[in-house]
Coordinates of C-alpha atoms in Angstrom, one line a residue:
X114 CA 67.8 -13.8 -16.1
X115 CA 64.3 -12.9 -14.9
X116 CA 62.9 -9.5 -15.4
X117 CA 60.2 -8.1 -13.1
X118 CA 56.9 -6.9 -14.6
X119 CA 56.5 -3.1 -14.9
X120 CA 54.5 -1.7 -12.0
X121 CA 50.7 -1.3 -12.6
X122 CA 49.6 2.3 -13.1
X123 CA 47.9 4.0 -10.2
X124 CA 44.1 3.6 -10.1
X125 CA 42.3 6.5 -11.8
X126 CA 40.1 6.8 -8.6
X127 CA 40.3 5.1 -5.3
X128 CA 38.3 5.1 -2.0
X129 CA 39.8 3.5 1.1
X130 CA 37.5 3.1 4.1
X131 CA 35.6 6.2 3.0
X132 CA 32.6 7.1 5.1
X133 CA 30.5 10.3 4.7
X134 CA 28.0 11.8 7.2
X135 CA 26.1 15.0 6.6
X136 CA 25.5 17.5 9.5
X137 CA 22.7 16.5 11.8
X138 CA 22.1 13.2 9.9
X139 CA 21.3 10.2 12.1
X140 CA 23.4 7.8 10.0
X141 CA 26.2 8.0 7.4
X142 CA 25.1 8.8 3.9
X143 CA 27.6 6.3 2.4
X144 CA 30.3 3.9 3.6
X145 CA 32.5 2.6 4.7
X146 CA 33.5 2.0 1.0
X147 CA 36.7 0.4 -0.4
X148 CA 36.7 0.8 -4.2
X149 CA 39.2 1.4 -7.0
X150 CA 38.7 2.2 -10.6
X151 CA 41.5 1.2 -12.9
X152 CA 42.7 3.5 -15.7
X153 CA 40.8 2.7 -18.9
X154 CA 38.1 0.8 -17.1
X155 CA 34.4 1.3 -17.5
X156 CA 32.6 1.0 -14.2
X157 CA 28.8 1.2 -13.5
X158 CA 27.8 2.2 -10.0
X159 CA 24.3 0.9 -9.1
X160 CA 22.2 1.2 -5.9
X161 CA 18.7 2.2 -4.6
X162 CA 17.7 5.8 -4.1
X163 CA 19.4 7.2 -1.1
X164 CA 22.2 4.7 -1.0
X165 CA 24.9 7.4 -1.4
X166 CA 25.9 7.0 -5.1
X167 CA 25.9 10.8 -5.8
X168 CA 27.6 11.5 -2.5
X169 CA 30.4 9.1 -3.3
X170 CA 31.0 10.7 -6.7
X171 CA 31.1 14.2 -5.1
X172 CA 33.9 13.1 -2.8
X173 CA 36.0 12.3 -5.8
X174 CA 37.2 15.9 -6.4
X175 CA 36.6 17.1 -2.9
X176 CA 33.3 18.9 -3.5
X177 CA 32.2 16.9 -0.5
X178 CA 33.3 18.3 2.0
X179 CA 35.0 21.4 0.5
X180 CA 31.8 22.9 -1.0
X181 CA 29.1 20.7 0.6
X182 CA 29.7 20.4 4.4
X183 CA 30.1 16.8 5.6
X184 CA 32.3 14.7 7.9
X185 CA 34.5 12.5 5.5
X186 CA 36.7 9.8 6.9
X187 CA 39.1 7.6 5.0
X188 CA 41.2 8.4 2.0
X189 CA 40.1 9.4 -1.5
X190 CA 42.7 9.6 -4.3
X191 CA 42.9 10.5 -8.0
X192 CA 45.7 9.0 -10.1
X193 CA 47.6 8.3 -7.0
X194 CA 47.3 11.7 -5.4
X195 CA 45.2 12.6 -2.3
X196 CA 42.2 14.5 -3.4
X197 CA 42.5 16.9 -0.4
X198 CA 45.9 18.2 -1.6
X199 CA 44.0 20.4 -4.2
X200 CA 40.8 22.4 -4.4
X201 CA 38.0 20.8 -6.4
X202 CA 38.5 23.2 -9.4
X203 CA 42.1 22.2 -9.7
X204 CA 41.1 18.6 -10.6
X205 CA 39.3 19.8 -13.8
X206 CA 42.1 18.7 -16.1
X207 CA 41.9 15.2 -14.7
X208 CA 38.1 14.7 -14.1
X209 CA 35.1 15.8 -16.2
X210 CA 32.1 15.5 -13.9
X211 CA 28.5 15.5 -15.0
X212 CA 26.1 16.2 -12.1
X213 CA 22.7 14.7 -11.7
X214 CA 21.1 18.1 -12.3
X215 CA 22.2 19.5 -15.6
X216 CA 21.7 23.0 -14.3
X217 CA 24.6 22.5 -11.9
X218 CA 26.9 22.3 -15.0
X219 CA 25.3 25.1 -17.0
X220 CA 25.6 28.9 -16.3
X221 CA 22.7 30.2 -18.4
X222 CA 24.9 31.4 -21.2
X223 CA 24.6 30.8 -24.9
X224 CA 25.1 27.1 -25.9
X225 CA 28.4 27.7 -27.6
X226 CA 29.7 29.7 -24.6
X227 CA 28.6 26.9 -22.3
X228 CA 30.8 24.5 -24.2
X229 CA 33.7 26.9 -24.6
X230 CA 33.8 28.0 -20.9
X231 CA 36.1 25.2 -19.5
X232 CA 38.5 25.5 -22.5
X233 CA 38.7 29.3 -22.1
X234 CA 39.7 28.8 -18.5
X235 CA 42.6 26.7 -19.9
X236 CA 43.7 29.6 -22.1
X237 CA 43.3 27.6 -25.3
X238 CA 43.5 29.5 -28.5
X239 CA 40.1 30.6 -30.1
X240 CA 40.8 28.4 -33.1
X241 CA 41.3 25.3 -31.0
X242 CA 38.2 26.2 -28.8
X243 CA 36.0 26.6 -31.9
X244 CA 37.2 23.3 -33.3
X245 CA 36.7 21.4 -30.0
X246 CA 33.2 22.9 -29.5
X247 CA 32.1 22.0 -33.0
X248 CA 33.4 18.4 -32.6
X249 CA 31.7 18.0 -29.2
X250 CA 28.4 19.3 -30.6
X251 CA 28.7 16.8 -33.5
X252 CA 29.4 13.8 -31.3
X253 CA 26.7 14.5 -28.7
X254 CA 24.1 15.5 -31.3
X255 CA 23.6 19.2 -30.3
X256 CA 22.2 20.9 -33.5
X257 CA 24.2 23.8 -34.9
X258 CA 21.1 26.1 -34.7
X259 CA 21.3 25.9 -30.9
X260 CA 24.6 27.7 -30.8
X261 CA 23.1 31.2 -30.0
X262 CA 20.3 30.0 -27.8
X263 CA 20.6 30.5 -24.1
X264 CA 20.7 27.3 -22.2
X265 CA 17.9 28.6 -20.0
X266 CA 15.6 28.6 -23.0
X267 CA 16.1 24.8 -23.7
X268 CA 13.9 22.0 -22.6
X269 CA 15.1 19.7 -19.7
X270 CA 16.4 17.1 -22.1
X271 CA 18.0 19.7 -24.4
X272 CA 19.9 21.2 -21.4
X273 CA 21.1 17.7 -20.5
X274 CA 22.5 17.3 -24.0
X275 CA 24.3 20.6 -23.8
X276 CA 25.6 19.8 -20.3
X277 CA 27.0 16.5 -21.5
X278 CA 28.7 18.2 -24.5
X279 CA 30.2 20.8 -22.1
X280 CA 31.6 18.0 -20.0
X281 CA 32.9 15.8 -22.9
X282 CA 34.6 18.8 -24.6
X283 CA 37.0 18.9 -21.7
X284 CA 38.5 15.6 -22.9
X285 CA 39.6 14.6 -19.4
X286 CA 41.1 11.2 -18.7
X287 CA 38.4 10.4 -16.2
X288 CA 34.7 10.9 -17.0
X289 CA 32.3 10.8 -14.1
X290 CA 28.6 10.9 -14.9
X291 CA 25.6 10.8 -12.5
X292 CA 22.4 9.8 -14.3
X293 CA 23.5 11.2 -17.7
X294 CA 20.6 9.8 -19.6
X295 CA 17.7 10.4 -17.2
X296 CA 16.0 12.9 -19.5
X297 CA 17.4 11.9 -22.9
X298 CA 15.4 10.5 -25.7
X299 CA 16.4 6.9 -26.8
X300 CA 18.4 8.1 -29.8
X301 CA 20.4 10.6 -27.7
X302 CA 20.9 8.0 -24.9
X303 CA 22.1 5.5 -27.5
X304 CA 24.5 8.0 -29.0
X305 CA 25.9 8.9 -25.5
X306 CA 26.4 5.3 -24.5
X307 CA 28.3 4.7 -27.8
X308 CA 30.4 7.8 -27.3
X309 CA 31.3 6.9 -23.7
X310 CA 32.3 3.3 -24.4
X311 CA 33.9 3.6 -27.9
X312 CA 37.4 4.8 -26.7
X313 CA 38.4 1.6 -25.0
X314 CA 41.5 2.0 -22.9
X315 CA 41.7 5.8 -23.6
X316 CA 39.2 7.1 -21.2
X317 CA 38.2 5.9 -17.7
X318 CA 34.5 6.0 -17.1
X319 CA 32.6 5.9 -13.8
X320 CA 28.8 6.2 -14.4
X321 CA 25.6 6.0 -12.3
X322 CA 22.6 5.2 -14.5
X323 CA 19.3 3.4 -14.1
X324 CA 18.8 3.0 -17.9
X325 CA 20.8 -0.2 -18.4
X326 CA 19.5 -1.5 -21.7
X327 CA 22.0 -0.4 -24.4
X328 CA 24.7 0.5 -21.8
X329 CA 25.4 -2.7 -19.9
X330 CA 26.9 -4.5 -22.8
X331 CA 29.9 -2.1 -22.8
X332 CA 30.5 -2.1 -19.0
X333 CA 33.6 -3.9 -17.6
X334 CA 32.6 -4.0 -14.0
X335 CA 29.6 -3.2 -11.8
X336 CA 29.7 -2.0 -8.2
X337 CA 26.5 -2.2 -6.2
X338 CA 25.7 -0.2 -3.1
X339 CA 23.0 -1.4 -0.7
X340 CA 20.5 0.6 1.3
X341 CA 23.0 1.1 4.1
X342 CA 25.6 2.7 1.7
X343 CA 28.0 -0.2 1.6
X344 CA 29.1 -2.3 -1.3
X345 CA 27.0 -5.5 -1.5
X346 CA 28.1 -6.9 -4.8
X347 CA 30.9 -6.3 -7.3
X348 CA 32.0 -7.9 -10.5
X349 CA 31.3 -8.6 -14.2
X350 CA 27.7 -7.6 -15.2
X351 CA 26.7 -11.0 -16.6
X352 CA 27.6 -12.8 -13.4
X353 CA 26.0 -10.2 -11.1
X354 CA 22.7 -10.0 -13.0
X355 CA 22.3 -13.8 -12.9
X356 CA 23.9 -14.9 -9.6
X357 CA 23.0 -11.9 -7.5
X358 CA 19.6 -11.1 -9.1
X359 CA 17.6 -11.8 -6.0
X360 CA 19.9 -9.6 -3.9
X361 CA 19.6 -6.7 -6.3
X362 CA 15.8 -7.1 -6.4
X363 CA 15.6 -7.2 -2.6
X364 CA 17.4 -3.8 -2.5
X365 CA 15.2 -2.3 -5.2
X366 CA 17.9 -2.1 -7.8
X367 CA 17.3 -2.0 -11.5
X368 CA 18.0 -5.1 -13.6
X369 CA 17.9 -5.1 -17.5
X370 CA 14.9 -6.6 -19.2
X371 CA 17.0 -9.5 -20.3
X372 CA 17.6 -10.4 -16.6
X373 CA 13.8 -10.7 -16.0
X374 CA 13.4 -12.9 -19.1
X375 CA 16.4 -15.0 -18.0
X376 CA 14.7 -15.6 -14.6
X377 CA 11.6 -16.9 -16.4
X378 CA 13.6 -19.2 -18.6
X379 CA 15.7 -20.5 -15.7
X380 CA 12.5 -21.5 -13.9
X381 CA 11.5 -23.4 -17.0
X382 CA 14.9 -25.1 -17.1
X383 CA 15.8 -23.7 -20.5
X384 CA 17.9 -20.6 -19.8
X385 CA 20.7 -19.4 -22.1
X386 CA 24.1 -21.1 -21.5
X387 CA 25.6 -17.7 -20.4
X388 CA 23.9 -14.9 -18.6
X389 CA 22.3 -12.6 -21.2
X390 CA 22.5 -8.8 -21.3
X391 CA 19.8 -8.3 -24.0
X392 CA 16.5 -10.0 -24.8
X393 CA 18.0 -11.1 -28.1
X394 CA 20.8 -12.8 -26.2
X395 CA 18.4 -14.5 -23.9
X396 CA 16.5 -16.1 -26.9
X397 CA 19.5 -16.7 -29.2
X398 CA 19.6 -20.4 -28.3
X399 CA 15.9 -20.7 -29.1
X400 CA 15.8 -19.7 -32.7
X401 CA 12.2 -20.3 -33.9
X402 CA 13.5 -21.6 -37.3
X403 CA 16.1 -24.1 -36.1
X404 CA 15.6 -25.0 -32.4
X405 CA 13.9 -28.3 -31.6
X406 CA 10.1 -28.1 -31.2
X407 CA 10.3 -29.5 -27.8
X408 CA 12.5 -26.6 -26.6
X409 CA 10.3 -24.1 -28.2
X410 CA 7.2 -25.6 -26.5
X411 CA 9.0 -25.6 -23.2
X412 CA 10.2 -22.0 -23.5
X413 CA 6.9 -20.6 -24.8
X414 CA 5.1 -20.2 -21.5
X415 CA 8.1 -18.5 -19.9
X416 CA 8.4 -16.0 -22.7
X417 CA 4.6 -15.4 -22.6
X418 CA 4.8 -14.7 -18.9
X419 CA 7.6 -12.2 -19.5
X420 CA 5.7 -10.6 -22.4
X421 CA 2.5 -10.3 -20.3
X422 CA 4.3 -8.2 -17.7
X423 CA 5.4 -5.9 -20.5
X424 CA 2.0 -5.1 -22.0
X425 CA -0.9 -3.1 -20.6
X426 CA -3.4 -5.0 -18.6
X427 CA -6.2 -2.7 -19.8
X428 CA -7.4 -1.6 -23.2
X429 CA -8.4 1.8 -24.7
X430 CA -12.1 2.4 -24.0
X431 CA -14.4 4.7 -25.9
X432 CA -15.0 7.1 -23.0
X433 CA -16.1 10.7 -23.2
X434 CA -13.5 13.4 -23.8
X435 CA -11.9 15.0 -20.7
X436 CA -9.5 17.5 -22.3
X437 CA -9.5 18.5 -26.0
X438 CA -7.1 20.6 -28.1
X439 CA -8.5 21.9 -31.4
X440 CA -6.1 23.4 -34.0
X441 CA -4.0 24.4 -31.0
X442 CA -0.6 26.2 -31.2
X443 CA 1.4 25.4 -28.1
X444 CA 4.3 27.5 -26.9
X445 CA 6.6 27.6 -23.8
X446 CA 6.2 30.7 -21.6
X447 CA 7.1 33.9 -23.4
X448 CA 8.2 32.0 -26.5
X449 CA 7.0 31.2 -30.0
X450 CA 4.9 28.1 -30.8
X451 CA 6.8 24.8 -31.0
X452 CA 3.7 22.8 -31.9
X453 CA 1.1 24.0 -34.4
X454 CA -2.4 22.9 -35.4
X455 CA -2.6 20.2 -32.7
X456 CA -5.8 18.2 -32.6
X457 CA -5.9 15.9 -29.6
X458 CA -8.6 14.3 -27.4
X459 CA -7.7 12.8 -24.0
X460 CA -10.4 10.5 -22.9
X461 CA -11.7 10.2 -19.3
X462 CA -9.9 7.4 -17.5
X463 CA -7.2 6.7 -20.1
X464 CA -3.4 6.5 -19.7
X465 CA -2.0 8.4 -22.7
X466 CA 1.7 8.0 -23.6
X467 CA 3.4 11.2 -24.9
X468 CA 6.6 10.3 -26.8
X469 CA 9.2 12.1 -28.8
X470 CA 12.8 13.2 -29.0
X471 CA 14.3 16.0 -26.9
X472 CA 12.9 19.3 -27.9
X473 CA 9.9 17.8 -29.7
X474 CA 7.5 19.8 -27.4
X475 CA 6.4 17.1 -25.0
X476 CA 6.5 19.2 -21.8
X477 CA 5.0 22.2 -23.6
X478 CA 2.1 20.0 -24.7
X479 CA 1.8 18.5 -21.2
X480 CA 1.6 22.0 -19.6
X481 CA -1.0 23.0 -22.2
X482 CA -3.1 19.9 -21.5
X483 CA -3.0 20.8 -17.8
X484 CA -4.1 24.3 -18.5
X485 CA -0.8 25.8 -17.1
X486 CA 0.1 27.3 -20.5
X487 CA -2.5 29.0 -22.6
X488 CA -2.7 28.1 -26.3
X489 CA -1.3 30.7 -28.7
X490 CA -4.1 29.8 -31.2
X491 CA -6.9 27.4 -31.4
X492 CA -8.9 26.1 -28.5
X493 CA -8.4 24.1 -25.3
X494 CA -11.5 22.6 -23.6
X495 CA -11.6 20.7 -20.2
X496 CA -10.8 21.1 -16.5
X497 CA -7.4 22.1 -15.2
X498 CA -4.9 19.3 -14.4
X499 CA -2.1 18.6 -11.9
X500 CA 1.4 18.5 -13.2
X501 CA 4.5 16.6 -12.0
X502 CA 7.4 18.7 -13.2
X503 CA 10.7 17.4 -14.7
X504 CA 12.6 19.8 -12.4
X505 CA 11.4 18.5 -9.0
X506 CA 12.4 21.6 -7.0
X507 CA 9.7 23.6 -8.8
X508 CA 7.1 21.6 -7.0
X509 CA 8.2 22.1 -3.3
X510 CA 6.9 24.9 -1.1
X511 CA 7.1 23.5 2.5
X512 CA 9.9 23.2 5.0
X513 CA 9.7 19.5 5.6
X514 CA 8.7 16.4 3.8
X515 CA 5.8 15.8 6.2
X516 CA 4.5 19.4 5.7
X517 CA 4.8 19.0 1.9
X518 CA 2.3 16.1 2.0
X519 CA 0.1 17.7 4.7
X520 CA -0.4 20.6 2.3
X521 CA -1.7 18.4 -0.4
X522 CA -4.9 17.4 1.3
X523 CA -8.2 19.3 0.9
X524 CA -8.6 22.2 3.4
X525 CA -12.0 20.8 4.4
X526 CA -10.3 17.7 5.9
X527 CA -9.8 17.7 9.6
X528 CA -6.3 18.1 11.1
X529 CA -6.4 14.6 12.6
X530 CA -7.5 13.0 9.3
X531 CA -4.8 14.8 7.4
X532 CA -2.2 13.7 9.9
X533 CA -3.3 10.1 9.7
X534 CA -3.3 10.1 6.0
X535 CA 0.0 11.8 5.8
X536 CA 1.6 9.1 8.0
X537 CA 0.1 6.4 5.7
X538 CA 1.4 8.2 2.6
X539 CA 4.9 8.6 4.0
X540 CA 5.0 4.9 4.8
X541 CA 3.6 3.9 1.4
X542 CA 6.2 5.9 -0.5
X543 CA 9.1 4.8 1.8
X544 CA 9.6 8.4 3.1
X545 CA 8.7 7.9 6.8
X546 CA 12.4 8.1 7.9
X547 CA 12.7 11.5 6.0
X548 CA 9.6 13.1 7.4
X549 CA 11.5 15.8 9.2
X550 CA 14.0 16.6 6.4
X551 CA 13.8 19.6 4.1
X552 CA 12.7 18.4 0.6
X553 CA 15.9 19.8 -0.9
X554 CA 18.0 17.6 1.3
X555 CA 16.7 14.4 -0.4
X556 CA 18.3 12.5 -3.2
X557 CA 16.9 12.9 -6.7
X558 CA 15.0 9.6 -6.4
X559 CA 13.6 10.6 -3.0
X560 CA 12.6 14.0 -4.3
X561 CA 10.8 12.3 -7.2
X562 CA 8.8 10.1 -4.8
X563 CA 7.8 13.1 -2.7
X564 CA 6.7 15.2 -5.7
X565 CA 4.6 12.3 -7.0
X566 CA 3.1 11.6 -3.5
X567 CA 2.0 15.2 -3.1
X568 CA 0.3 15.2 -6.5
X569 CA -1.5 11.8 -6.2
X570 CA -2.6 11.5 -2.6
X571 CA -5.8 13.5 -3.1
X572 CA -8.4 13.4 -5.8
X573 CA -8.1 17.1 -6.6
X574 CA -7.0 16.7 -10.2
X575 CA -9.1 14.7 -12.7
X576 CA -6.1 14.9 -15.1
X577 CA -2.6 14.2 -14.0
X578 CA 0.3 15.0 -16.3
X579 CA 3.5 13.2 -15.3
X580 CA 6.6 14.5 -17.0
X581 CA 9.4 11.9 -16.9
X582 CA 8.1 10.5 -13.6
X583 CA 10.6 7.6 -13.5
X584 CA 13.7 9.7 -13.8
X585 CA 16.0 9.0 -10.9
X586 CA 13.8 6.3 -9.3
X587 CA 15.2 3.0 -8.3
X588 CA 13.4 -0.2 -9.3
X589 CA 11.4 -0.2 -6.1
X590 CA 10.3 3.4 -6.6
X591 CA 9.4 2.7 -10.2
X592 CA 7.4 -0.3 -9.3
X593 CA 5.6 1.7 -6.6
X594 CA 4.8 4.5 -9.1
X595 CA 3.7 2.0 -11.7
X596 CA 1.2 0.5 -9.2
X597 CA 0.1 4.0 -8.2
X598 CA -0.6 4.9 -11.8
X599 CA -2.6 1.7 -12.3
X600 CA -4.5 2.3 -9.0
X601 CA -5.4 5.9 -10.2
X602 CA -6.5 4.4 -13.5
X603 CA -8.8 2.0 -11.7
X604 CA -10.3 4.9 -9.8
X605 CA -11.1 6.6 -13.1
X606 CA -8.3 9.2 -13.1
X607 CA -6.9 10.4 -16.4
X608 CA -3.1 10.4 -16.9
X609 CA -0.9 11.8 -19.6
X610 CA 2.5 10.1 -19.2
X611 CA 5.5 11.9 -20.8
X612 CA 8.3 9.5 -21.0
X613 CA 11.5 8.5 -22.9
X614 CA 11.2 5.0 -21.5
X615 CA 9.6 3.0 -24.3
X616 CA 9.2 -0.2 -22.2
X617 CA 7.3 1.9 -19.6
X618 CA 5.0 3.4 -22.3
X619 CA 4.3 -0.1 -23.7
X620 CA 3.6 -1.5 -20.2
X621 CA 1.2 1.3 -19.1
X622 CA -0.2 3.1 -22.1
X623 CA -2.6 1.3 -24.5
X624 CA -2.6 4.5 -26.6
X625 CA 0.3 6.9 -27.3
X626 CA 1.0 10.0 -29.4
X627 CA 4.4 10.6 -31.0
X628 CA 5.5 14.3 -31.3
X629 CA 7.9 15.6 -33.8
X630 CA 8.3 17.9 -36.8
X631 CA 6.2 20.6 -35.1
X632 CA 3.2 18.5 -34.4
X633 CA 1.7 15.1 -33.7
X634 CA 3.4 12.6 -36.0
X635 CA 1.3 9.6 -35.0
X636 CA -1.5 8.7 -32.7
X637 CA -2.6 5.1 -32.1
X638 CA -2.0 1.8 -30.2
X639 CA 1.3 1.9 -28.4
X640 CA 2.4 -1.5 -29.5
X641 CA 1.8 -0.6 -33.2
X642 CA 3.6 2.7 -32.9
X643 CA 6.6 1.2 -31.2
X644 CA 6.8 -1.6 -33.8
X645 CA 7.0 0.9 -36.7
X646 CA 10.8 1.1 -37.4
X647 CA 10.4 4.0 -39.9
X648 CA 8.4 6.1 -37.4
X649 CA 10.8 5.4 -34.6
X650 CA 13.7 6.5 -36.8
X651 CA 11.9 9.7 -37.8
X652 CA 11.0 10.5 -34.2
X653 CA 14.4 9.7 -32.6
X654 CA 13.0 6.8 -30.6
X655 CA 13.9 3.2 -30.1
X656 CA 11.9 0.0 -29.8
X657 CA 11.3 -1.3 -26.3
X658 CA 13.7 -3.9 -25.1
X659 CA 10.8 -6.3 -24.6
X660 CA 9.6 -6.1 -28.2
X661 CA 12.1 -8.8 -29.3
X662 CA 10.1 -11.2 -27.1
X663 CA 6.9 -10.3 -28.9
X664 CA 8.5 -11.0 -32.2
X665 CA 9.8 -14.4 -31.0
X666 CA 6.4 -15.4 -29.8
X667 CA 4.8 -14.6 -33.2
X668 CA 7.6 -16.5 -35.0
X669 CA 7.1 -19.5 -32.7
X670 CA 3.3 -19.4 -33.2
X671 CA 3.8 -19.6 -37.0
X672 CA 5.9 -22.7 -36.5
X673 CA 3.9 -24.5 -33.8
X674 CA 0.3 -23.6 -34.5
X675 CA -0.3 -25.4 -37.8
X676 CA 0.7 -28.7 -36.3
X677 CA -1.4 -28.1 -33.2
X678 CA -4.4 -27.5 -35.4
X679 CA -4.0 -30.9 -37.2

């Protein structure tokens, strides 16, 4: 007697022919999309800036169109139920949703109250709330001394940590996260990735994130949106990053560092037998101690080409000082000093990396370097600088994208010249189709492009401080900004680059400083700092993904060079 298999559970989330169009928009923001997320599955949603990733997530609980007006067609369901049958807040027991902007999750309360808020709304007992809050803080890495600090007093990265803890404490069966690691230091991002992916089968995860290294190994399936807001690829990450690599690159979508190395090795005819997700995987079949010499010699130029693209093309020069801090105490506005006794010289024309964990004082130091925060003690010498804020909305003052860039030019410039240059800047940054939009209508990646364009189009600032400039940018936007930074460097501009992206720091910054423990922990060549495992552990950082390729090249040189010299 045959027995039929039990029916499969309803998908945790499902979109059927969903299309979203915002009022007065000339085209749909996303769709039509057909997508399902199985219960217990871990799905990564990728796509270029403006492809509708955030919009799609916001339809999941009905925030679009219930709270954010839009025309939504098609069907959206959660665990088999139509989303429209309940208000967005009623889905809170089923869906824990982290928004792209951490401040959309937080209420400005004390940290422990932020975490307890959702549980209090469920009428949980104080004892259970206290236990859940303590556990969430421990898992996410929120220090106990933050408990009584208001979330508004935290740095951008610290607020992101608290917002993530406030979402995870809800212990909902579906966790939806939009760029959860955009402002997290490497150790915090690594902890979050491990936390999200450790409960296999117990929690469903739908995540949008550009930081793929360290995450992608734990993802079951990828869904890729193209520029028109439709799905262009879907499947297992290894297959997508090898077989669809050219398609992803044509749409300006991030690929992990291993995918770039895999491409070089494929061209050399010596790629790994399976598509790698890490640089170590890409080189595993080419062990310097055991692989045949012929294979090592064949692979070496390909790895060298990959490594060359990961290192600065320029060196530190002994230029005059532009900005100096001497025995400086640096403090956020109306707060006590977080950095004490800082001695730092920023040379004319250099690109200085500013690294450190969340809360180490990177933004405070950057604002002090730019002259926007006075020192509490000590001395600052040098001209004022321009600052690209972490929170993009702080930078916008005009009613349209076009007007925002128009206002960045010197007043002495003629109206015709300003208009001509504005059109050129809009085209260069890929914003021409958004010229008439209000800046706050843009996606986070598009806002980032606009903010950086307004800061860099003129030569007003001899020093530019860029605070996490790559956050929210797609691969195309990041490549554009990287080239812009190098162009500014060639023109003699000085840049302080605050970043949690260690590969970016290695690629752009010959010299970096590492902040921590209330001051500057280290100052030196970026490659040396990021190769110091003890320093990275103390500072809460992680080595660049590309550093494994540098180690491989050194090991291969030790094996091959003695014979070559004979």
